[in-house]
Coordinates of C-alpha atoms and ligand atoms in Angstrom, one line a residue:
Chain A
M738 CA 0.1 0.0 0.0
I739 CA 2.6 2.6 1.1
R740 CA 6.1 2.3 0.3
F741 CA 8.9 4.6 1.1
D742 CA 12.2 4.0 -0.6
Q743 CA 15.3 6.0 0.5
V744 CA 13.1 9.0 1.1
S745 CA 14.8 12.3 2.2
K746 CA 13.3 15.7 2.6
R747 CA 15.1 18.8 3.1
Y748 CA 13.2 21.9 3.4
E749 CA 14.4 25.0 1.8
G750 CA 17.2 26.6 3.7
G751 CA 16.8 24.0 6.5
H752 CA 18.2 20.9 7.6
E753 CA 17.0 17.4 6.7
A754 CA 13.7 16.7 8.2
L755 CA 13.7 13.1 6.9
S756 CA 16.7 11.3 5.9
Q757 CA 16.8 8.0 3.7
L758 CA 13.6 6.7 5.2
S759 CA 12.5 3.3 3.9
F760 CA 9.5 1.4 5.1
E761 CA 6.3 -0.2 3.9
V762 CA 2.7 -0.4 5.3
A763 CA 0.6 -3.0 4.0
S764 CA -2.9 -2.5 2.9
G765 CA -5.2 -2.5 5.7
E766 CA -2.6 -2.3 8.2
M767 CA -2.7 0.3 11.1
A768 CA 0.6 2.0 12.1
F769 CA 1.8 4.8 14.4
V770 CA 4.5 7.1 13.7
T771 CA 6.2 8.5 16.8
G772 CA 9.2 10.4 17.8
H773 CA 10.3 13.6 19.6
S774 CA 9.0 16.9 18.6
G775 CA 10.7 17.8 15.2
A776 CA 11.4 14.2 14.5
G777 CA 9.7 14.5 11.1
K778 CA 6.3 12.9 11.7
S779 CA 4.2 15.7 10.1
T780 CA 6.7 15.8 7.3
L781 CA 6.3 12.1 6.6
L782 CA 2.5 12.4 6.5
K783 CA 2.6 15.6 4.4
L784 CA 4.6 13.7 1.7
L785 CA 1.8 11.2 1.4
G786 CA -0.8 13.8 0.8
L787 CA 1.5 15.6 -1.7
I788 CA 1.5 18.6 0.6
E789 CA 5.4 18.4 0.4
R790 CA 7.4 16.7 -2.2
P791 CA 10.5 14.5 -1.2
S792 CA 14.0 15.9 -2.1
H793 CA 15.1 12.3 -2.7
G794 CA 13.7 8.8 -3.0
V795 CA 10.5 7.3 -4.2
I796 CA 7.1 7.0 -2.4
T797 CA 4.5 4.7 -3.9
L798 CA 1.0 4.4 -2.9
E799 CA -0.8 1.5 -4.2
G800 CA 1.9 1.0 -6.7
Q801 CA 1.6 4.6 -8.0
H802 CA 4.6 6.7 -7.9
L803 CA 3.7 9.8 -6.2
G804 CA 6.6 11.7 -7.8
K805 CA 4.9 11.1 -11.2
I806 CA 1.6 12.8 -10.1
G807 CA 1.5 16.3 -11.5
R808 CA -0.2 19.4 -10.0
S809 CA -3.5 18.5 -11.8
G810 CA -3.5 14.9 -10.4
I811 CA -3.1 16.0 -6.6
P812 CA -6.9 16.6 -6.0
K813 CA -7.7 13.1 -7.3
L814 CA -5.1 11.6 -4.9
R815 CA -6.3 13.7 -1.9
R816 CA -9.8 12.4 -2.5
R817 CA -8.7 9.0 -1.8
I818 CA -6.9 9.9 1.4
G819 CA -8.6 11.1 4.6
M820 CA -6.4 13.6 6.4
V821 CA -6.5 14.8 9.9
F822 CA -4.4 17.9 10.5
Q823 CA -2.5 18.9 13.5
D824 CA -4.0 22.3 13.3
H825 CA -7.6 21.1 12.4
R826 CA -7.9 23.1 9.2
L827 CA -11.6 23.8 9.4
L828 CA -13.5 26.5 7.6
M829 CA -14.4 28.9 10.2
D830 CA -17.4 30.5 8.5
R831 CA -19.1 27.3 7.7
T832 CA -21.1 25.1 10.0
V833 CA -19.7 21.9 11.5
F834 CA -22.0 20.1 9.2
A835 CA -20.8 22.0 6.1
N836 CA -17.2 21.2 7.1
V837 CA -17.8 17.6 7.3
E838 CA -19.7 17.6 4.2
L839 CA -16.9 19.2 2.1
P840 CA -15.1 15.9 0.9
L841 CA -18.4 14.5 -0.1
M842 CA -19.4 17.7 -2.0
I843 CA -16.1 17.7 -3.7
G844 CA -16.6 14.0 -4.6
G845 CA -19.9 14.9 -6.0
M846 CA -22.2 12.8 -3.9
A847 CA -25.9 13.3 -4.0
P848 CA -27.3 15.7 -1.3
P849 CA -29.5 13.0 0.6
E850 CA -26.8 10.4 0.7
R851 CA -24.4 13.2 1.8
S852 CA -26.3 14.2 4.9
K853 CA -26.8 10.7 6.0
R854 CA -23.0 10.2 5.8
V855 CA -22.2 13.3 7.5
R856 CA -24.6 12.7 10.4
A857 CA -23.0 9.2 10.7
A858 CA -19.6 10.7 10.8
L859 CA -20.5 13.3 13.5
E860 CA -22.2 10.6 15.5
K861 CA -19.0 8.6 15.2
V862 CA -17.1 11.4 16.9
G863 CA -19.8 12.4 19.2
L864 CA -20.7 15.7 17.7
L865 CA -24.1 15.3 16.2
A866 CA -25.6 17.8 18.4
Y867 CA -23.2 20.5 17.3
E868 CA -24.0 20.1 13.5
R869 CA -25.5 23.6 13.2
Q870 CA -22.8 25.4 15.1
L871 CA -19.7 27.2 13.7
P872 CA -16.4 25.7 14.6
A873 CA -15.3 28.8 16.5
T874 CA -18.0 28.0 19.1
L875 CA -16.4 24.6 19.8
S876 CA -13.5 23.7 22.2
A877 CA -10.3 22.8 20.6
G878 CA -11.0 19.1 21.2
E879 CA -14.3 19.4 19.6
Q880 CA -12.9 21.1 16.5
Q881 CA -10.3 18.4 16.3
R882 CA -13.1 15.8 16.3
V883 CA -14.7 17.8 13.5
G884 CA -11.5 17.4 11.6
I885 CA -11.6 13.7 12.1
A886 CA -15.2 13.5 11.0
R887 CA -14.2 15.3 7.9
A888 CA -11.4 12.8 7.4
I889 CA -13.6 9.7 7.6
V890 CA -16.7 10.8 6.1
A891 CA -15.7 9.8 2.4
K892 CA -14.5 6.4 3.5
P893 CA -11.0 6.9 2.2
M894 CA -8.7 4.0 1.5
L895 CA -6.0 5.6 3.5
L896 CA -6.4 7.5 6.7
I897 CA -3.6 9.7 7.9
A898 CA -3.9 11.6 11.1
D899 CA -1.4 14.1 12.6
E900 CA -1.8 14.2 16.4
P901 CA -5.5 13.4 16.3
T902 CA -5.8 13.3 20.1
G903 CA -3.5 16.1 21.1
N904 CA -6.2 18.1 22.5
L905 CA -8.5 15.4 23.8
D906 CA -8.9 14.0 27.4
P907 CA -7.6 10.4 27.8
T908 CA -11.0 8.9 27.6
L909 CA -11.9 10.7 24.4
A910 CA -8.5 9.9 22.9
V911 CA -9.0 6.2 23.4
E912 CA -12.4 6.4 21.8
I913 CA -11.0 8.2 18.7
M914 CA -8.2 5.6 18.5
G915 CA -10.8 3.0 18.7
L916 CA -12.6 4.7 15.9
F917 CA -9.5 4.6 13.7
A918 CA -9.1 0.9 14.5
E919 CA -12.6 0.2 13.4
F920 CA -11.8 1.7 10.2
Q921 CA -8.9 -0.6 9.9
Q922 CA -11.0 -3.4 10.5
V923 CA -13.1 -2.7 7.5
G924 CA -9.9 -2.4 5.2
T925 CA -8.8 1.1 5.5
T926 CA -5.1 1.6 5.9
V927 CA -4.3 3.9 8.8
L928 CA -1.4 5.9 9.6
V929 CA -1.3 8.0 12.9
A930 CA 1.4 10.4 14.0
S931 CA 1.4 10.8 17.8
H932 CA 3.8 11.2 20.6
D933 CA 1.2 9.8 23.2
L934 CA 3.3 6.7 24.1
P935 CA 0.9 5.3 26.8
L936 CA -2.0 5.7 24.3
I937 CA 0.1 4.0 21.4
K938 CA 1.1 1.1 23.7
R939 CA -2.5 0.5 24.6
M940 CA -3.5 0.2 21.1
R941 CA -1.1 -2.5 20.3
K942 CA -0.5 -1.6 16.6
R943 CA 2.8 -1.3 14.7
V944 CA 5.0 1.6 15.7
V945 CA 7.4 3.3 13.6
V946 CA 9.8 5.5 15.6
L947 CA 11.6 8.5 14.1
D948 CA 14.6 10.4 15.5
H949 CA 15.9 13.4 13.8
G950 CA 14.4 12.3 10.6
R951 CA 15.8 8.8 10.7
L952 CA 13.9 5.5 11.2
V953 CA 15.3 4.2 14.4
A954 CA 12.8 1.5 15.3
D955 CA 10.0 -0.4 13.7
V956 CA 8.0 -2.4 16.3
A957 CA 5.5 -4.9 15.0
A958 CA 2.0 -5.0 16.6
Q959 CA 2.7 -8.3 18.5
E960 CA 5.9 -6.9 20.0
V961 CA 4.2 -3.8 21.5
L962 CA 4.3 -4.3 25.1
Chain B
M813 CA -7.6 -4.0 23.3
S814 CA -10.3 -4.5 25.8
T815 CA -11.3 -0.8 25.8
Q816 CA -12.2 -0.9 22.1
P817 CA -15.8 0.3 22.1
E818 CA -18.3 -2.2 20.7
L819 CA -20.1 -0.6 17.9
P820 CA -22.6 -2.1 15.4
L821 CA -20.3 -1.9 12.3
N822 CA -22.8 -3.2 9.8
E823 CA -25.5 -0.7 10.8
S824 CA -23.3 2.3 10.2
P825 CA -23.5 3.9 6.9
L826 CA -19.8 4.8 7.2
L827 CA -18.5 1.4 7.9
A828 CA -21.0 -0.8 6.1
E829 CA -19.1 -1.1 2.9
T830 CA -15.4 -1.4 2.1
P831 CA -13.6 1.9 1.7
S832 CA -14.5 3.7 -1.5
R833 CA -12.5 6.1 -3.7
G834 CA -13.2 9.2 -1.7
G835 CA -17.0 8.9 -1.8
R836 CA -17.1 9.8 -5.5
T837 CA -20.1 8.5 -7.2
R838 CA -19.1 8.3 -10.9
A839 CA -22.7 7.5 -12.0
R840 CA -23.9 11.1 -11.6
P841 CA -21.0 13.4 -12.7
V842 CA -23.4 15.7 -14.6
A843 CA -25.8 15.9 -11.8
S844 CA -23.1 16.9 -9.3
W845 CA -21.5 19.2 -11.5
R846 CA -24.8 20.9 -12.2
E847 CA -25.4 20.9 -8.3
H848 CA -22.0 22.5 -7.6
H849 CA -22.7 25.2 -10.3
G850 CA -26.0 25.9 -8.6
W851 CA -24.3 25.9 -5.1
S852 CA -21.5 28.3 -6.4
A853 CA -23.9 30.6 -8.1
S854 CA -26.0 31.1 -4.9
A855 CA -23.1 31.1 -2.4
S856 CA -21.3 33.8 -4.3
L857 CA -24.5 35.8 -4.6
R858 CA -24.8 35.5 -0.8
R859 CA -21.3 36.6 -0.2
L860 CA -21.8 39.6 -2.5
M861 CA -25.0 40.5 -0.5
S862 CA -23.3 40.1 2.7
R863 CA -21.4 43.2 2.1
P864 CA -23.7 45.4 0.1
V865 CA -22.0 48.7 0.1
G866 CA -18.8 47.2 -1.3
T867 CA -20.8 45.3 -3.9
L868 CA -22.8 48.3 -4.9
L869 CA -19.7 50.5 -5.3
T870 CA -18.0 48.1 -7.6
V871 CA -21.1 47.4 -9.5
A872 CA -21.7 51.2 -9.9
V873 CA -18.1 51.9 -11.1
M874 CA -18.5 49.1 -13.6
A875 CA -21.9 50.4 -14.7
I876 CA -20.7 53.8 -15.4
A877 CA -17.7 52.5 -17.4
L878 CA -20.2 50.6 -19.3
A879 CA -22.9 53.4 -19.7
L880 CA -20.3 55.8 -21.1
P881 CA -19.8 54.3 -24.6
L882 CA -23.5 53.4 -24.6
T883 CA -24.4 57.0 -24.1
F884 CA -21.9 58.3 -26.7
Y885 CA -23.3 55.7 -29.1
L886 CA -26.8 57.0 -28.5
L887 CA -25.7 60.6 -29.0
L888 CA -23.9 59.7 -32.0
G889 CA -26.8 57.9 -33.6
N890 CA -29.0 60.9 -33.0
V891 CA -26.6 63.4 -34.4
Q892 CA -26.3 61.2 -37.4
K893 CA -30.0 60.9 -37.8
M894 CA -30.5 64.6 -37.5
G895 CA -27.8 65.3 -40.1
E896 CA -29.5 62.9 -42.5
A897 CA -32.8 64.6 -41.9
L898 CA -31.3 68.0 -42.3
G899 CA -29.3 66.8 -45.3
Q900 CA -32.3 65.7 -47.2
N901 CA -33.7 68.2 -49.7
Q902 CA -30.4 70.1 -49.3
T903 CA -30.6 72.6 -51.9
V904 CA -27.7 74.7 -53.4
S905 CA -28.5 78.4 -53.5
M906 CA -27.5 80.5 -56.4
F907 CA -27.5 84.2 -55.9
L908 CA -27.9 86.3 -59.2
Q909 CA -26.2 89.6 -59.5
P910 CA -28.7 92.4 -58.5
S911 CA -28.6 93.6 -62.1
Q912 CA -30.3 90.4 -63.3
G913 CA -34.0 90.5 -63.8
G914 CA -36.7 87.8 -63.9
S915 CA -36.2 86.9 -67.5
A916 CA -32.5 86.3 -66.9
A917 CA -33.4 84.2 -63.8
Q918 CA -35.8 82.1 -65.8
L919 CA -33.2 81.6 -68.5
V920 CA -30.5 80.4 -66.0
A921 CA -33.1 78.2 -64.3
K922 CA -33.9 76.6 -67.6
K923 CA -30.3 75.8 -68.3
L924 CA -30.1 74.1 -65.0
R925 CA -33.2 72.1 -65.4
D926 CA -31.8 70.6 -68.5
R927 CA -28.9 69.1 -66.7
P928 CA -29.2 65.5 -65.6
D929 CA -27.6 66.0 -62.2
V930 CA -30.4 68.6 -61.2
A931 CA -33.8 67.5 -60.0
A932 CA -35.5 70.8 -59.6
V933 CA -35.0 74.5 -59.7
T934 CA -37.1 77.0 -57.8
V935 CA -36.8 80.6 -58.8
K936 CA -37.3 83.1 -55.8
T937 CA -38.1 86.6 -56.7
P938 CA -36.8 89.5 -54.5
Q939 CA -40.3 89.9 -53.3
Q940 CA -40.7 86.3 -52.0
G941 CA -37.1 86.6 -50.3
M942 CA -38.4 89.8 -48.6
D943 CA -41.7 87.9 -47.5
E944 CA -39.6 85.2 -46.0
L945 CA -37.5 87.5 -44.2
A946 CA -40.3 89.4 -42.8
K947 CA -41.8 86.3 -41.4
M948 CA -38.7 85.7 -39.3
Q949 CA -38.8 87.2 -36.0
G950 CA -37.0 90.4 -35.3
F951 CA -36.5 91.4 -38.9
S952 CA -39.9 92.8 -39.9
G953 CA -39.2 96.1 -38.1
A954 CA -35.9 96.6 -39.9
L955 CA -37.1 95.7 -43.2
H956 CA -39.9 98.4 -43.1
T957 CA -37.2 101.0 -43.0
L958 CA -35.9 99.8 -46.3
E959 CA -37.1 101.9 -49.4
D960 CA -36.5 99.4 -52.0
N961 CA -35.9 95.6 -52.1
P962 CA -32.1 95.0 -52.0
L963 CA -32.5 91.4 -52.5
P964 CA -31.4 89.5 -55.7
F965 CA -33.1 86.7 -57.6
V966 CA -32.2 83.5 -56.0
L967 CA -32.3 80.1 -57.5
E968 CA -32.8 77.1 -55.2
V969 CA -31.2 74.2 -57.0
L970 CA -31.9 70.6 -55.8
P971 CA -29.5 67.9 -57.0
A972 CA -30.8 64.8 -58.6
Q973 CA -31.3 61.8 -56.2
G974 CA -28.2 59.8 -55.9
V975 CA -25.8 62.4 -57.0
S976 CA -22.6 62.0 -55.0
A977 CA -21.1 64.7 -52.9
D978 CA -18.4 65.0 -55.6
G979 CA -21.1 65.3 -58.2
V980 CA -22.7 68.0 -56.2
E981 CA -19.3 69.7 -56.0
R982 CA -19.0 69.7 -59.8
L983 CA -22.4 71.0 -60.3
V984 CA -21.6 74.0 -57.9
T985 CA -18.3 74.7 -59.8
D986 CA -20.3 74.8 -63.1
M987 CA -23.0 77.0 -61.4
R988 CA -20.2 79.4 -60.4
G989 CA -19.1 79.6 -63.9
M990 CA -22.4 80.8 -65.3
S991 CA -22.9 84.4 -66.4
G992 CA -24.8 86.7 -64.0
V993 CA -24.1 84.7 -61.0
D994 CA -23.0 86.6 -57.9
Q995 CA -22.3 83.7 -55.6
V996 CA -23.3 80.1 -55.0
Q997 CA -23.8 78.7 -51.5
D998 CA -23.6 75.0 -51.0
S999 CA -24.4 73.7 -47.7
G1000 CA -23.3 70.3 -48.9
T1001 CA -19.8 70.9 -47.6
W1002 CA -21.5 71.2 -44.2
R1003 CA -22.9 67.6 -44.7
Q1004 CA -19.6 66.3 -45.8
R1005 CA -18.0 67.7 -42.8
L1006 CA -20.6 66.3 -40.5
E1007 CA -20.3 62.9 -42.1
A1008 CA -16.4 63.0 -41.7
L1009 CA -16.9 64.1 -38.0
L1010 CA -19.3 61.4 -37.5
G1011 CA -17.0 58.8 -38.8
V1012 CA -14.4 60.1 -36.2
G1013 CA -17.1 59.8 -33.6
Q1014 CA -17.8 56.2 -34.6
R1015 CA -14.3 55.3 -34.2
A1016 CA -13.8 57.2 -31.0
V1017 CA -16.9 55.4 -29.5
L1018 CA -15.4 52.0 -30.7
I1019 CA -12.0 53.0 -28.9
L1020 CA -13.9 54.2 -25.8
A1021 CA -15.9 51.0 -25.7
V1022 CA -12.8 48.8 -25.9
L1023 CA -10.9 50.9 -23.2
L1024 CA -13.9 50.9 -21.0
A1025 CA -14.5 47.3 -21.4
L1026 CA -10.8 46.8 -20.3
A1027 CA -11.5 49.0 -17.2
V1028 CA -14.5 46.9 -16.3
L1029 CA -12.3 43.8 -16.7
L1030 CA -9.6 45.3 -14.5
V1031 CA -12.2 46.4 -11.8
V1032 CA -13.7 42.9 -11.7
G1033 CA -10.4 41.3 -11.7
N1034 CA -9.0 43.4 -8.9
T1035 CA -12.1 42.9 -6.9
I1036 CA -11.9 39.1 -7.2
R1037 CA -8.3 39.1 -6.6
V1038 CA -8.7 40.9 -3.2
D1039 CA -11.6 38.4 -2.5
I1040 CA -9.5 35.4 -3.3
A1041 CA -6.6 36.9 -1.3
S1042 CA -8.7 37.2 1.8
R1043 CA -9.8 33.7 1.4
S1044 CA -6.6 32.0 0.8
E1045 CA -6.9 30.0 4.0
E1046 CA -10.4 28.6 2.8
I1047 CA -8.8 27.9 -0.5
G1048 CA -5.9 26.1 1.1
V1049 CA -8.3 23.9 3.2
L1050 CA -10.5 23.1 0.0
M1051 CA -7.4 22.1 -1.9
L1052 CA -6.2 19.9 1.0
V1053 CA -9.5 17.9 1.1
G1054 CA -9.3 17.2 -2.6
A1055 CA -10.9 20.1 -4.5
S1056 CA -9.9 20.7 -7.9
R1057 CA -8.8 24.1 -9.1
A1058 CA -11.9 24.1 -11.2
F1059 CA -14.0 23.5 -8.0
V1060 CA -12.2 26.2 -6.0
R1061 CA -12.6 28.8 -8.7
R1062 CA -16.1 28.3 -9.6
P1063 CA -17.7 30.5 -6.8
Y1064 CA -15.3 33.4 -7.9
L1065 CA -16.3 33.0 -11.5
Y1066 CA -19.9 33.2 -10.5
A1067 CA -19.0 36.3 -8.4
G1068 CA -17.5 37.7 -11.7
I1069 CA -20.6 36.9 -13.5
W1070 CA -22.8 38.6 -10.9
Y1071 CA -20.8 41.7 -10.8
G1072 CA -20.9 41.9 -14.6
L1073 CA -24.7 41.1 -14.8
F1074 CA -25.6 43.7 -12.3
S1075 CA -23.5 46.4 -13.7
G1076 CA -24.8 45.6 -17.3
V1077 CA -28.4 45.9 -16.0
L1078 CA -27.5 49.2 -14.2
A1079 CA -25.7 50.5 -17.3
A1080 CA -28.6 49.8 -19.5
G1081 CA -30.8 51.5 -16.8
F1082 CA -28.4 54.6 -17.2
A1083 CA -28.7 54.6 -21.0
V1084 CA -32.5 54.5 -20.8
L1085 CA -32.3 57.5 -18.4
V1086 CA -30.1 59.5 -20.8
E1087 CA -32.7 58.5 -23.7
L1088 CA -35.6 59.8 -21.5
S1089 CA -33.9 63.1 -20.6
L1090 CA -32.8 63.7 -24.1
A1091 CA -36.2 62.9 -25.8
D1092 CA -37.7 66.2 -25.1
P1093 CA -34.8 68.6 -26.2
V1094 CA -34.4 66.5 -29.3
A1095 CA -38.0 66.6 -30.3
R1096 CA -37.9 70.4 -29.8
L1097 CA -34.9 70.7 -32.0
G1098 CA -36.5 68.3 -34.6
H1099 CA -39.5 70.6 -34.6
A1100 CA -37.3 73.6 -35.2
Y1101 CA -35.8 72.0 -38.3
A1102 CA -37.5 69.4 -40.3
G1103 CA -40.8 69.2 -38.4
K1104 CA -40.9 65.5 -37.2
L1105 CA -37.6 64.4 -35.7
Q1106 CA -37.8 62.0 -32.7
I1107 CA -34.9 60.7 -30.5
D1108 CA -33.5 57.6 -31.9
V1109 CA -33.5 55.1 -29.0
L1110 CA -31.1 52.3 -28.5
P1111 CA -32.4 49.1 -30.0
P1112 CA -33.9 46.7 -27.4
W1113 CA -31.3 44.0 -28.5
L1114 CA -28.5 46.3 -27.6
L1115 CA -29.8 47.1 -24.4
A1116 CA -30.5 43.4 -23.6
S1117 CA -27.1 42.3 -24.7
V1118 CA -25.3 45.0 -22.4
P1119 CA -25.7 42.8 -19.2
V1120 CA -24.8 39.6 -21.2
A1121 CA -21.7 41.1 -22.5
A1122 CA -20.9 42.6 -19.2
A1123 CA -21.4 39.0 -17.5
V1124 CA -19.0 37.6 -20.1
L1125 CA -16.5 40.3 -19.2
G1126 CA -17.0 39.6 -15.6
W1127 CA -16.6 36.0 -16.0
L1128 CA -13.4 36.7 -18.1
G1129 CA -11.9 39.0 -15.5
A1130 CA -12.4 36.5 -12.7
R1131 CA -11.1 33.7 -14.6
L1132 CA -7.8 35.5 -15.6
V1133 CA -7.2 36.5 -12.0
S1134 CA -8.2 33.3 -10.4
A1135 CA -6.1 31.2 -12.6
W1136 CA -3.1 33.3 -11.7
Q1137 CA -4.1 33.6 -7.9
L1138 CA -4.7 30.0 -7.5
R1139 CA -1.5 29.0 -9.0
K1140 CA 0.2 31.2 -6.4
A1141 CA -1.9 29.5 -3.6
A1142 CA -1.3 26.0 -4.6
Ligands
ATP1320 N1 7.7 24.4 6.2 C1 8.9 24.1 6.7 N2 10.0 24.7 6.5 C2 11.3 24.5 7.0 N3 11.5 23.7 8.0 C3 10.3 22.8 8.3 C4 9.1 23.0 7.7 N4 8.2 22.1 8.3 C5 9.1 21.5 9.3 N5 10.2 21.8 9.2 C6 11.3 21.3 10.0 O1 11.4 19.9 9.7 C7 11.6 19.3 10.9 C8 10.5 18.1 11.1 O2 9.4 18.9 11.2 P1 7.9 18.1 11.6 O3 6.8 19.1 11.5 O4 7.9 17.0 10.5 O5 8.1 17.6 13.0 P2 7.1 16.7 13.9 O6 7.9 15.4 14.2 O7 5.9 16.6 13.2 O8 7.1 17.5 15.2 P3 5.9 17.8 16.2 O9 5.8 16.6 17.0 O10 6.2 19.0 16.9 O11 4.7 18.0 15.3 C9 11.7 20.2 12.1 O12 13.0 20.5 12.4 C10 11.0 21.4 11.5 O13 11.7 22.7 12.0
MG1321 MG1 4.0 17.5 13.6

């Protein structure tokens, strides 16, 4: 499903955020990416969504070489990926419902089916009661969950989440991680960046550890203690 | 693992099926495309209405720019029509020397009538000339003080239909060369000059229309540019969740169309107002000259096509700016 082959990323005028990273994630697998702040977790996820391009190396997604996707191909790729962003990225002048509806609207789904899906997604993150509200009137954790609902609403084949539980209390964090695990169970590939080690351990999924842009450990799910 | 919440997976519309390709339903591309056009049109309209003052100002500036060439076109058309009306039955006046009597006048008249480029010749006696002058206001008092009639015989020569301006010119030259002629007055040169002037005017209106259309394009373009710049965050989010540039651009293109449409309607309204305010003076002017001259109104198709053309301009302005602006945002 996902394959990184000797991938390096150097930001303009900066040091290497990722260096010679090689790993694979199988289809339907769920994995955590962890590491210290600045280790390159967000960068790794951004490369998958073509928000950034690698300086070196090859990334393939379902056999497709991401480097060969031009600017016009990016929207199509992103429609297949559900992305949860560290900074939510919600539209502040549209309701919670409209925010979650966005990927379906872009995908061209008929309105009746759309509302059904949006409600289901909002229910999953426990925000059905907030559908008419504007994001600004929600707490940080609630906004984060709106972002999660938006990422899952189109049933993407790949779900990538950057610190999705950063603003959530422990109970809610566990619930959200459980939601991701549910998606994995129906065949979605899930990649979550997080430095919440206790939570990661609790989930018993594969863990990829980054340190200054290098892959220093790759722990299989069975080996997570 | 024990904390995993138990959820009825198969009842959830989210999890019931295997992951799709981003929720795209390929069976209804046209329907969804139409739907998004509808959404973009109404959303952009709502946005314009949400800041009425700014929208009105932009629309007013554009409308004035559109109304200007329209008004000039209207004026030009009327001047031309008037010129035509006045130019019809334009006679060449031949003043005989005061020494020439009635028989001499008739002789010259006969010579002229025999020419193929002359349609009619009217001989005006000095008495007739005096009567005409007496009818004009202000002259009658002065005329009474004259002892004898100082006016000469005058021949009003109407060139034959279809004789060109050059032909009339030749006729006039011939007339000047005839014996007993004092002077020949040809108001045809006046017509020629008016025609040349109208030609310049038509070209000027065309240039003006092109320049002001460009101005409209720039006004729309800049308004949309500012709009896009102020919404760069929203655009970024839309692109992150997979919106194509066409999708992102659509509401802005509709905003351009709305600006154009509204300003076009307003400009047509301005033009009609100008027509109405000109109708009376023109009618009076016409009365003074030919008797029945009315204002030449802009044809309905032209008025109707102004909003359409303006909408196209608005779309074009928005399209040019958004292509450039979104490339920057990407
Ligand atoms: N746009 C950018 N331009 C320049 N340098 C950047 C940019 N984004 C990230 N970096 C640098 O790349 C490195 C990796 O950043 P990244 O955001 O991937 O870290 P992270 O693991 O997600 O950290 P955190 O846990 O704090 O979110 C950091 O040293 C950061 O300073
Ligand atoms: Mg990060």
